[in-house]
Short mmCIF file of C-alpha atoms in Angstrom, two decimals:
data_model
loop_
_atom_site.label_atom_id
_atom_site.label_comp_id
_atom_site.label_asym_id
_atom_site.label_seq_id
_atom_site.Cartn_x
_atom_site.Cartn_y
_atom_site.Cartn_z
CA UNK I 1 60.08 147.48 161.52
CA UNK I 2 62.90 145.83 163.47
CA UNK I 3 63.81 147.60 166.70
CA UNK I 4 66.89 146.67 167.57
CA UNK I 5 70.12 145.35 166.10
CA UNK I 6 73.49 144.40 167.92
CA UNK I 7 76.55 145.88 166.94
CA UNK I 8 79.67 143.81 166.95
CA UNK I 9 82.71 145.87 166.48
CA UNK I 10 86.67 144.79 165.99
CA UNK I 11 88.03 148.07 166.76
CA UNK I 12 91.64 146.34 165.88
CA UNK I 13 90.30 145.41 162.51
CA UNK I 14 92.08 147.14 159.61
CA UNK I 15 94.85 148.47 162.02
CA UNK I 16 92.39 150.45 163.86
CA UNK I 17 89.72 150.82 160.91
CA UNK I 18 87.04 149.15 162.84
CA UNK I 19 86.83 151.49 166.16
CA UNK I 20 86.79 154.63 163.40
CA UNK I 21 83.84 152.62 161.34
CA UNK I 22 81.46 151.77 164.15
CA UNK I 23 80.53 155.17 164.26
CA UNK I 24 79.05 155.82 160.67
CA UNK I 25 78.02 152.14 160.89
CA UNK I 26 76.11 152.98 164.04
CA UNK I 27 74.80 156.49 162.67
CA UNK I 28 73.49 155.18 159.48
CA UNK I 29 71.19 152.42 161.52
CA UNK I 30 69.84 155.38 163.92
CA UNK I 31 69.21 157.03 160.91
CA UNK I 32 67.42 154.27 159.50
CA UNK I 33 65.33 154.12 162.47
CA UNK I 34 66.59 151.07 164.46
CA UNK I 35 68.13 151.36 167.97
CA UNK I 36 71.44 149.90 168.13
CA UNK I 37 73.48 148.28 170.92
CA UNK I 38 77.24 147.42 170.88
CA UNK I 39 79.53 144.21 172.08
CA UNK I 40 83.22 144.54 171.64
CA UNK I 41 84.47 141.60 174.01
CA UNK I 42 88.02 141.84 175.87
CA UNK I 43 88.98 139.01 173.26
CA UNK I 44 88.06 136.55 171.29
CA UNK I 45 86.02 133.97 173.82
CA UNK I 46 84.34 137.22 175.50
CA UNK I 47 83.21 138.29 172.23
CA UNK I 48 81.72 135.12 170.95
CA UNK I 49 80.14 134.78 174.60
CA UNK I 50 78.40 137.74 174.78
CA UNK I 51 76.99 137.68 170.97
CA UNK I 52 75.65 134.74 171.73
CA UNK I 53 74.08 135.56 174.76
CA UNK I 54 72.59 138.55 172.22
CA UNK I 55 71.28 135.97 170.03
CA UNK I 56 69.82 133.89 172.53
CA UNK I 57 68.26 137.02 173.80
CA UNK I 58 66.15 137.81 170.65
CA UNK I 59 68.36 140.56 169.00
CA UNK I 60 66.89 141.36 165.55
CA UNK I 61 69.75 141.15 163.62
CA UNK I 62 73.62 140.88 164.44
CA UNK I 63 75.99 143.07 162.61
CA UNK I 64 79.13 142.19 162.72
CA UNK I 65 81.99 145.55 162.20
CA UNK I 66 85.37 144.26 161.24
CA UNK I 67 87.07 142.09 159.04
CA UNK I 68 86.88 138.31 158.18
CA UNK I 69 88.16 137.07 161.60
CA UNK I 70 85.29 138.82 163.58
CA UNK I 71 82.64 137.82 160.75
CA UNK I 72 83.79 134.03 161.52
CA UNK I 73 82.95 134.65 165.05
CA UNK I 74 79.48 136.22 163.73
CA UNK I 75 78.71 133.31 162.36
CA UNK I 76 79.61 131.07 165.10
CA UNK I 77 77.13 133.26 166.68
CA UNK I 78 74.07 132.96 164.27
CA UNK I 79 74.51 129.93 162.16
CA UNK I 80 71.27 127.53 162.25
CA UNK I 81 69.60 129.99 164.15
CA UNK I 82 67.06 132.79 162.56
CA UNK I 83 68.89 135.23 163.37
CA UNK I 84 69.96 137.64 160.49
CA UNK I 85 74.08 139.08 160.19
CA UNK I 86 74.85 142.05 158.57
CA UNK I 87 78.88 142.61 157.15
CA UNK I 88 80.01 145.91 157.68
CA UNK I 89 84.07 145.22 156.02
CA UNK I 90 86.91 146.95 157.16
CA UNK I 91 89.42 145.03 157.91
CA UNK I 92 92.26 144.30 155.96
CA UNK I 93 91.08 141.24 153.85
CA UNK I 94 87.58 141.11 153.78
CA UNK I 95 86.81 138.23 151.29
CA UNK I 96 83.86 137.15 152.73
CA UNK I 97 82.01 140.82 152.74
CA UNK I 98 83.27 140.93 148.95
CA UNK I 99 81.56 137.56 148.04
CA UNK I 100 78.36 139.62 149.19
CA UNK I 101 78.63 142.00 146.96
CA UNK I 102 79.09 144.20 149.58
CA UNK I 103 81.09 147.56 149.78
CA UNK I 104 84.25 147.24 151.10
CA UNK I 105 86.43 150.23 154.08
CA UNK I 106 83.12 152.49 153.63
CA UNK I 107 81.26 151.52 156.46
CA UNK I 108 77.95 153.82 156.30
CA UNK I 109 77.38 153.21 152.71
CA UNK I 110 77.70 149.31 153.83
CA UNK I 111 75.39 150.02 156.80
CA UNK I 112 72.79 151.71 154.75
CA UNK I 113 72.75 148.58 152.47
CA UNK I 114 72.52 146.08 155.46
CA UNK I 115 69.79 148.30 156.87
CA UNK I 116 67.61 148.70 154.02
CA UNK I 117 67.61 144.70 153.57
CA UNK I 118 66.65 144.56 157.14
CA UNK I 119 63.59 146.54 156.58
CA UNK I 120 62.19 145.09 153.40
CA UNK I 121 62.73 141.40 155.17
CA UNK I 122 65.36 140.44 152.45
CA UNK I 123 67.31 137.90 153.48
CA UNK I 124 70.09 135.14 151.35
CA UNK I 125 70.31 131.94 152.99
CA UNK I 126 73.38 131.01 152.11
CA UNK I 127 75.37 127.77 153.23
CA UNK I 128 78.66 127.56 155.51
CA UNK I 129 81.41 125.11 155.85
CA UNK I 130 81.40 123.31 159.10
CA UNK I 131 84.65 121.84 160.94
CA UNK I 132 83.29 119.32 163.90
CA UNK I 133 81.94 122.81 166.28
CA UNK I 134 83.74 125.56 163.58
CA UNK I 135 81.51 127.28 160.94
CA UNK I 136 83.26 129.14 158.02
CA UNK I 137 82.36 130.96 155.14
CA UNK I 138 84.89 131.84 152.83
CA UNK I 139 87.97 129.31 152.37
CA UNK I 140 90.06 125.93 153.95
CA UNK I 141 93.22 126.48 153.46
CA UNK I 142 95.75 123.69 153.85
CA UNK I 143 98.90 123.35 152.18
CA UNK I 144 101.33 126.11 150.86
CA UNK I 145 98.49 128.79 150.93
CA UNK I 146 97.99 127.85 155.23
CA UNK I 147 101.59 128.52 155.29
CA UNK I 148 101.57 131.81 153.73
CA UNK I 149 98.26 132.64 155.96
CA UNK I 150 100.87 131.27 158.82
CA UNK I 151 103.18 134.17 158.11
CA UNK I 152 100.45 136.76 156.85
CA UNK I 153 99.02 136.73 159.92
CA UNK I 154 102.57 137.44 161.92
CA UNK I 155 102.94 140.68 159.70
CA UNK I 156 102.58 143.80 160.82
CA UNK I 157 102.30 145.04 157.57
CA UNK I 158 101.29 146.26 155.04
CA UNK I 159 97.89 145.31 154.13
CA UNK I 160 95.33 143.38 152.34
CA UNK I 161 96.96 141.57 149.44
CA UNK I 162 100.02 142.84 149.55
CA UNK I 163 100.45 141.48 152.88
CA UNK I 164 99.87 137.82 151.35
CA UNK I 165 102.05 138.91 148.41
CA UNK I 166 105.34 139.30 150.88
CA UNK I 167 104.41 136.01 152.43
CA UNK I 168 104.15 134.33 149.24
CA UNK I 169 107.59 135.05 148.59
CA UNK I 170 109.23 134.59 151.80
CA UNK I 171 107.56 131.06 151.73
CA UNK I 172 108.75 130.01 148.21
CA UNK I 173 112.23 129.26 149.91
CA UNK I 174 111.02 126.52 152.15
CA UNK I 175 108.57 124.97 149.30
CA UNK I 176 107.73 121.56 148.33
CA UNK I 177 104.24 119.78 148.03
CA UNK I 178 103.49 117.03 149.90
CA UNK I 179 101.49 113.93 149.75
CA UNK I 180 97.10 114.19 150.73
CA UNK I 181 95.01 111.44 151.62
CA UNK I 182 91.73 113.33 150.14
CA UNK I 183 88.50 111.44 150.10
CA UNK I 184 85.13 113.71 148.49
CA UNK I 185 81.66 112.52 149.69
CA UNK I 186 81.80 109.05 150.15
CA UNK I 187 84.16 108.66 147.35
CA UNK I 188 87.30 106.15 147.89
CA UNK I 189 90.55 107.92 149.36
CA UNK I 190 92.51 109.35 147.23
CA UNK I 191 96.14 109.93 147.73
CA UNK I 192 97.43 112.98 145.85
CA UNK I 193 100.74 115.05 145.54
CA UNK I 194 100.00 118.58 145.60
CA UNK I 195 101.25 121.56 146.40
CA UNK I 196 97.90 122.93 148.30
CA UNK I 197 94.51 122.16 148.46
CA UNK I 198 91.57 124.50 148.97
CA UNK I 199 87.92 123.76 149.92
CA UNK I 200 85.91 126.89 149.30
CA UNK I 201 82.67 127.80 150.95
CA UNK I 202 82.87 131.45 148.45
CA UNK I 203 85.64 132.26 146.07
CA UNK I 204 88.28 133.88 147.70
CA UNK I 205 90.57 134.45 150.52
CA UNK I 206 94.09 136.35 151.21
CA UNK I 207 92.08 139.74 150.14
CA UNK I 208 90.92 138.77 146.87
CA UNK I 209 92.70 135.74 146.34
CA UNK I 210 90.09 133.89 144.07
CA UNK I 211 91.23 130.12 144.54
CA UNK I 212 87.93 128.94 144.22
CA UNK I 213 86.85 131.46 141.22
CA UNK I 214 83.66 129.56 140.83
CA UNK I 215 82.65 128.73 144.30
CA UNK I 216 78.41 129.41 144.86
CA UNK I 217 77.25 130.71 148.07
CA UNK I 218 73.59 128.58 147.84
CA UNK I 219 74.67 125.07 145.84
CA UNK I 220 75.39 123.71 148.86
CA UNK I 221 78.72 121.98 147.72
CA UNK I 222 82.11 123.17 148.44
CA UNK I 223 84.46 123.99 145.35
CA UNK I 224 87.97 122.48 145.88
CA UNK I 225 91.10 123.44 144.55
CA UNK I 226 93.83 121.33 144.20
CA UNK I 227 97.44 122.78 142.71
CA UNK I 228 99.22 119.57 141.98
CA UNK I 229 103.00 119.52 142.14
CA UNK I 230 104.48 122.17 140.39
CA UNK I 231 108.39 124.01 140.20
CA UNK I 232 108.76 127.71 142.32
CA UNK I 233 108.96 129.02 138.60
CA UNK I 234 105.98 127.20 137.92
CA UNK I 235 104.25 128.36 141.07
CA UNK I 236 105.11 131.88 140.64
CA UNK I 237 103.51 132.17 137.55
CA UNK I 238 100.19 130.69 138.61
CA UNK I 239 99.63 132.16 141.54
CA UNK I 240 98.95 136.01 140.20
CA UNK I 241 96.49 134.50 138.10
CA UNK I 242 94.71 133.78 141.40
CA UNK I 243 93.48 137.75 141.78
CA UNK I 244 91.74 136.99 138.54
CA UNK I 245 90.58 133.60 138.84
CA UNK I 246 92.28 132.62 135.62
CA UNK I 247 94.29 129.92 137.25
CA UNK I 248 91.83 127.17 137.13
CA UNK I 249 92.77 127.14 133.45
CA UNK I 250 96.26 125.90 134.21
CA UNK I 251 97.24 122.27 133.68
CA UNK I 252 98.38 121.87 136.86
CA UNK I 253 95.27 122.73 138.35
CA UNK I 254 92.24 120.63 139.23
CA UNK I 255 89.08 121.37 140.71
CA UNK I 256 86.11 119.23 141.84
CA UNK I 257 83.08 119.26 143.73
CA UNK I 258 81.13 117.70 146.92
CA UNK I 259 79.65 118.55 149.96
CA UNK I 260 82.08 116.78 152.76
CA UNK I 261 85.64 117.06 152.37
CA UNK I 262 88.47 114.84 154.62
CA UNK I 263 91.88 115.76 154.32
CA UNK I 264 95.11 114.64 155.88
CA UNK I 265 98.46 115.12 155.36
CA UNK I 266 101.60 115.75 157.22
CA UNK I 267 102.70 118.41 159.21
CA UNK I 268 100.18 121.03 157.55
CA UNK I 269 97.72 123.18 159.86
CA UNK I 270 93.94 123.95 157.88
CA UNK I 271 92.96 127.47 158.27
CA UNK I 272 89.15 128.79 157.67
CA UNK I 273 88.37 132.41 157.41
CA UNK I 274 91.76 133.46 158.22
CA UNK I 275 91.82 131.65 161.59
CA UNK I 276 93.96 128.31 162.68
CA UNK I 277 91.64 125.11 162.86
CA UNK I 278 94.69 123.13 163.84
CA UNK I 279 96.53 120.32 162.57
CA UNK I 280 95.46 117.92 159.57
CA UNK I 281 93.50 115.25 159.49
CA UNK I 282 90.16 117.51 158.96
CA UNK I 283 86.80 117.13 157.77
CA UNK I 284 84.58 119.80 156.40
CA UNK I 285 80.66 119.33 155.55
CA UNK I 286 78.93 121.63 153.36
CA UNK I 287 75.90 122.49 155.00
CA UNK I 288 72.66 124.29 152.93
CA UNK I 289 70.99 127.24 154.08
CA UNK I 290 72.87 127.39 157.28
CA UNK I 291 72.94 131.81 157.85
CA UNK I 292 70.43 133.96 157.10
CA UNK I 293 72.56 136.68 155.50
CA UNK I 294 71.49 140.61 154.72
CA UNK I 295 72.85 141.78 151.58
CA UNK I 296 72.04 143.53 148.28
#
């Protein structure tokens, strides 16, 4: 049996959500029989430092306590090594927990899950997006959607989807698409009007947001979503159909798929996982099999 496992805990996650899950999280391992030891880091570079230095150290799996911001810094942690990550979601949008099939704001019943793959061995390799040095695993967002991550992410509240919701609105008064330079493998440039474009890893972002409805975990291509030019009216009809995935019926939709992604554009900022990458140009690579995942 494993001995040990390394706790990574966001105790802002969720307003506050994470400090009150690490507990239960950290009960149900004991209980399981594994010793547990936890990093919360004074901010964002001491976190990432000292899980990697756990990594690099042997831990037996890393577990990362928080929403989808701290699970991107998990990953930075453990993809293309061996080392196993276990999602325990609790923050406010937890997309990429939800992709796993994971439960979602009930920490010990997610621990018990993560801890009961851990002893039978059972591991998903799944494949992660990859920005030059930045690994992702849910969604690139660049376009109208970065902008209302933009202002999500400067609101206090409220949470999860609704959150997105607000911004959504609030945006639709400075909208207009803009002209991409996309090229898909090595596939000529395209230019394209559009009003965003997402490359997903999974299916979702914004907490639940299911641009990419059909996006696999394991194909080892990204899904890409491209809403072409469209009215606010137009816009504001499509976009609840996101929660379902029903959009990618709509004519002004279009999807494709390939495993590296370049985009540029003007003035837009791509955001992975919830997290600026900074400004456009960007190129994302699909690459197989890159985190050894613990899940159901």
């Amino acid at each position: 049996m494993t001995s040990e496992i390394t706790l990574f805990v966001n105790p802002t996650a969720g307003r506050g959500r994470g400090a009150h899950a690490a507990q239960p999280a950290a009960s149900a391992f004991r209980d399981a029989g594994f010793r547990v030891r936890t990093i919360v880091g004074a901010d964002a570079g001491d976190a990432l430092r000292r899980v990697r230095q756990a990594v690099a150290q042997g831990t037996d799996a890393l577990v990362a306590v928080g929403g989808d911001g701290l699970t991107a810094l998990a990953l930075r942690a453990v993809a293309g090594t061996s080392t196993p990550l276990g999602v325990v979601a609790v923050g406010s949008g937890n997309d990429f927990g939800r992709s796993l099939g994971l439960p979602v704001r009930a920490p010990a019943e997610a621990a018990r899950i993560v801890a009961h793959a851990l002893e039978e061995r059972r591991y998903r390799e799944l494949d992660l997006g990859l920005i030059g040095e930045r690994w992702y695993g849910t969604v690139l967002a660049t376009g109208f959607d970065s902008r209302v991550n933009d202002r999500g992410n400067r609101m206090r509240l409220p949470l999860g989807r609704f959150r997105y919701d607000l911004a959504i609105l609030a945006e639709l008064a400075a909208f207009a698409p803009v002209r991409y330079r996309m090229r898909l493998d090595d596939g000529p440039v395209q230019e394209v009007d559009a009003t965003l474009i997402a490359v997903g890893n999974s299916t979702s972002y914004g907490g639940g947001m299911r641009i990419c409805a059909e996006a696999r975990l394991d194909d080892g291509l990204f899904d890409i979503t491209v809403v072409g030019p469209c009215s606010r009216t137009t816009l504001l009809k499509v976009f609840p159909r996101v929660y379902r995935g029903t959009h990618l019926g709509h004519p002004v939709v279009t999807t494709h798929r390939a495993a590296r992604v370049e985009l540029d554009a003007p003035g837009l900022t791509g955001y992975a996982d919830g997290e600026p990458l900074g400004p456009l140009p960007l190129t994302a690579r699909c690459v197989p099999a890159a985190v050894r995942l613990l899940a159901p």
